Coordinates of C-alpha atoms in Angstrom, one line a residue:
X1 CA 0.0 0.0 0.0
X2 CA 1.4 3.4 -0.9
X3 CA 1.0 6.5 1.2
X4 CA 0.1 9.9 -0.2
X5 CA 3.7 11.0 0.3
X6 CA 5.0 8.1 -1.8
X7 CA 2.4 9.0 -4.5
X8 CA 3.7 12.5 -4.6
X9 CA 7.3 11.4 -4.8
X10 CA 6.7 8.9 -7.5
X11 CA 4.7 11.5 -9.5
X12 CA 7.5 14.1 -9.4
X13 CA 10.7 11.9 -9.6
X14 CA 12.5 11.9 -12.9
X15 CA 14.6 8.7 -13.3
X16 CA 18.0 9.1 -14.8
X17 CA 18.5 6.3 -17.4
X18 CA 22.3 6.7 -17.1
X19 CA 22.5 5.7 -13.4
X20 CA 22.5 2.3 -11.9
X21 CA 19.8 1.8 -9.3
X22 CA 19.1 -0.6 -6.4
X23 CA 16.4 -3.2 -6.5
X24 CA 14.1 -0.6 -5.0
X25 CA 14.8 2.0 -7.6
X26 CA 17.1 4.2 -5.5
X27 CA 19.7 5.6 -7.9
X28 CA 23.4 5.6 -7.1
X29 CA 24.8 9.0 -8.0
X30 CA 28.1 9.9 -6.4
X31 CA 28.6 12.8 -8.9
X32 CA 25.2 14.1 -7.9
X33 CA 26.2 13.8 -4.3
X34 CA 29.2 16.1 -4.9
X35 CA 27.0 18.5 -6.8
X36 CA 24.5 18.7 -3.9
X37 CA 27.4 19.3 -1.4
X38 CA 28.6 22.2 -3.6
X39 CA 25.1 23.6 -4.1
X40 CA 24.4 23.7 -0.4
X41 CA 27.8 25.2 0.3
X42 CA 27.3 27.9 -2.2
X43 CA 23.7 28.6 -1.2
X44 CA 24.1 28.7 2.6
X45 CA 27.9 29.2 3.2
X46 CA 27.7 26.9 6.2
X47 CA 29.5 23.6 7.0
X48 CA 27.7 20.4 6.1
X49 CA 27.6 17.0 7.7
X50 CA 26.6 14.0 5.7
X51 CA 24.1 11.9 7.6
X52 CA 22.7 8.5 6.8
X53 CA 24.3 7.8 3.5
X54 CA 24.1 4.2 2.2
X55 CA 22.2 1.7 0.1
X56 CA 19.9 -1.2 0.8
X57 CA 20.3 -4.6 -0.7
X58 CA 18.7 -8.0 -0.4
X59 CA 21.3 -10.2 1.3
X60 CA 21.8 -13.6 2.9
X61 CA 24.7 -15.5 4.3
X62 CA 26.8 -17.4 1.8
X63 CA 28.4 -20.8 2.1
X64 CA 31.3 -19.3 4.0
X65 CA 28.9 -17.8 6.6
X66 CA 29.5 -14.2 5.5
X67 CA 28.2 -11.6 3.1
X68 CA 30.4 -10.5 0.2
X69 CA 28.8 -7.1 -0.3
X70 CA 31.2 -5.5 -2.8
X71 CA 28.4 -3.4 -4.1
X72 CA 28.1 -1.6 -0.7
X73 CA 31.9 -1.1 -0.6
X74 CA 31.8 0.4 -4.2
X75 CA 28.9 2.6 -3.2
X76 CA 30.7 4.1 -0.2
X77 CA 34.0 4.3 -1.9
X78 CA 32.5 6.3 -4.7
X79 CA 30.6 8.6 -2.4
X80 CA 33.5 9.2 0.0
X81 CA 35.8 9.9 -3.0
X82 CA 33.4 12.5 -4.4
X83 CA 33.0 14.0 -0.9
X84 CA 36.8 14.3 -0.7
X85 CA 36.8 16.0 -4.1
X86 CA 34.2 18.4 -2.9
X87 CA 36.3 19.3 0.1
X88 CA 39.8 19.3 -1.4
X89 CA 39.1 20.6 -4.9
X90 CA 35.9 22.6 -4.5
X91 CA 36.4 24.0 -1.0
X92 CA 33.2 22.6 0.6
X93 CA 33.4 22.7 4.4
X94 CA 32.3 19.2 5.4
X95 CA 32.5 18.1 9.0
X96 CA 31.9 14.4 8.6
X97 CA 30.3 11.4 7.0
X98 CA 27.9 9.0 8.7
X99 CA 26.4 5.9 7.1
X100 CA 23.0 4.4 7.6
X101 CA 22.8 2.1 10.6
X102 CA 25.9 -0.1 11.0
X103 CA 23.8 -3.2 11.7
X104 CA 20.9 -4.6 9.8
X105 CA 17.6 -3.5 11.3
X106 CA 14.0 -3.6 10.0
X107 CA 13.3 -0.6 7.7
X108 CA 10.5 1.9 8.4
X109 CA 8.1 -0.5 6.7
X110 CA 9.1 -3.2 9.3
X111 CA 10.9 -5.4 6.7
X112 CA 14.5 -6.6 7.0
X113 CA 14.6 -7.8 3.4
X114 CA 16.3 -4.4 2.5
X115 CA 19.5 -4.5 4.5
X116 CA 21.6 -1.4 5.0
X117 CA 24.2 -2.4 7.6
X118 CA 27.8 -3.6 7.7
X119 CA 26.8 -6.3 10.2
X120 CA 24.3 -9.0 9.1
X121 CA 21.6 -10.0 11.6
X122 CA 20.5 -13.6 11.0
X123 CA 16.7 -13.2 10.7
X124 CA 14.1 -12.8 8.1
X125 CA 10.9 -10.7 7.9
X126 CA 9.0 -13.6 9.4
X127 CA 11.5 -15.5 11.6
X128 CA 14.0 -14.3 14.2
X129 CA 16.2 -17.4 13.6
X130 CA 19.2 -17.2 16.0
X131 CA 19.8 -13.4 15.6
X132 CA 23.5 -14.0 15.2
X133 CA 25.5 -10.9 14.2
X134 CA 28.0 -11.5 11.3
X135 CA 30.3 -8.8 10.0
X136 CA 30.0 -8.4 6.3
X137 CA 33.0 -7.8 4.0
X138 CA 32.0 -4.1 4.0
X139 CA 32.4 -4.0 7.8
X140 CA 36.2 -4.5 7.5
X141 CA 36.4 -2.1 4.5
X142 CA 34.5 0.8 6.2
X143 CA 36.5 0.3 9.4
X144 CA 39.7 0.7 7.4
X145 CA 38.4 3.7 5.5
X146 CA 37.2 5.5 8.7
X147 CA 40.4 4.7 10.6
X148 CA 42.5 6.2 7.8
X149 CA 40.1 9.3 7.6
X150 CA 39.2 8.3 4.1
X151 CA 42.7 8.0 2.8
X152 CA 42.6 4.2 2.3
X153 CA 39.7 3.5 0.1
X154 CA 41.1 0.3 -1.5

């Protein structure tokens, strides 16, 4: 069931056919992210702080009992690099970068099928299973990126 807000958003959103999107239609646009940072900086001349950046994906544990979420690493790598470009090349005053929740939690629609975190929680929408927490591949990557203050994005 859609809400009136969702109806308004869907009516006015123009999809960019040149951008890759998630399963839920959310486009991945690191260049647009940099553009928004610059626009806000020019318009308001105030520092910015990036909050809740990330992407959702349908995930499950693989045979090695982990999640190889290279798509999440690529997403954050691209966005952090464009943020660095906005700061170092364009002069945007940015105070920090915070991702969406670090652990998988149910979304606002009470579903866990769309996972955002760096730590997998072993449950489904219908069953709690054992609720075990399993660090995803992106967990180790984001820890390294944050520890290096964005210098090590490999």
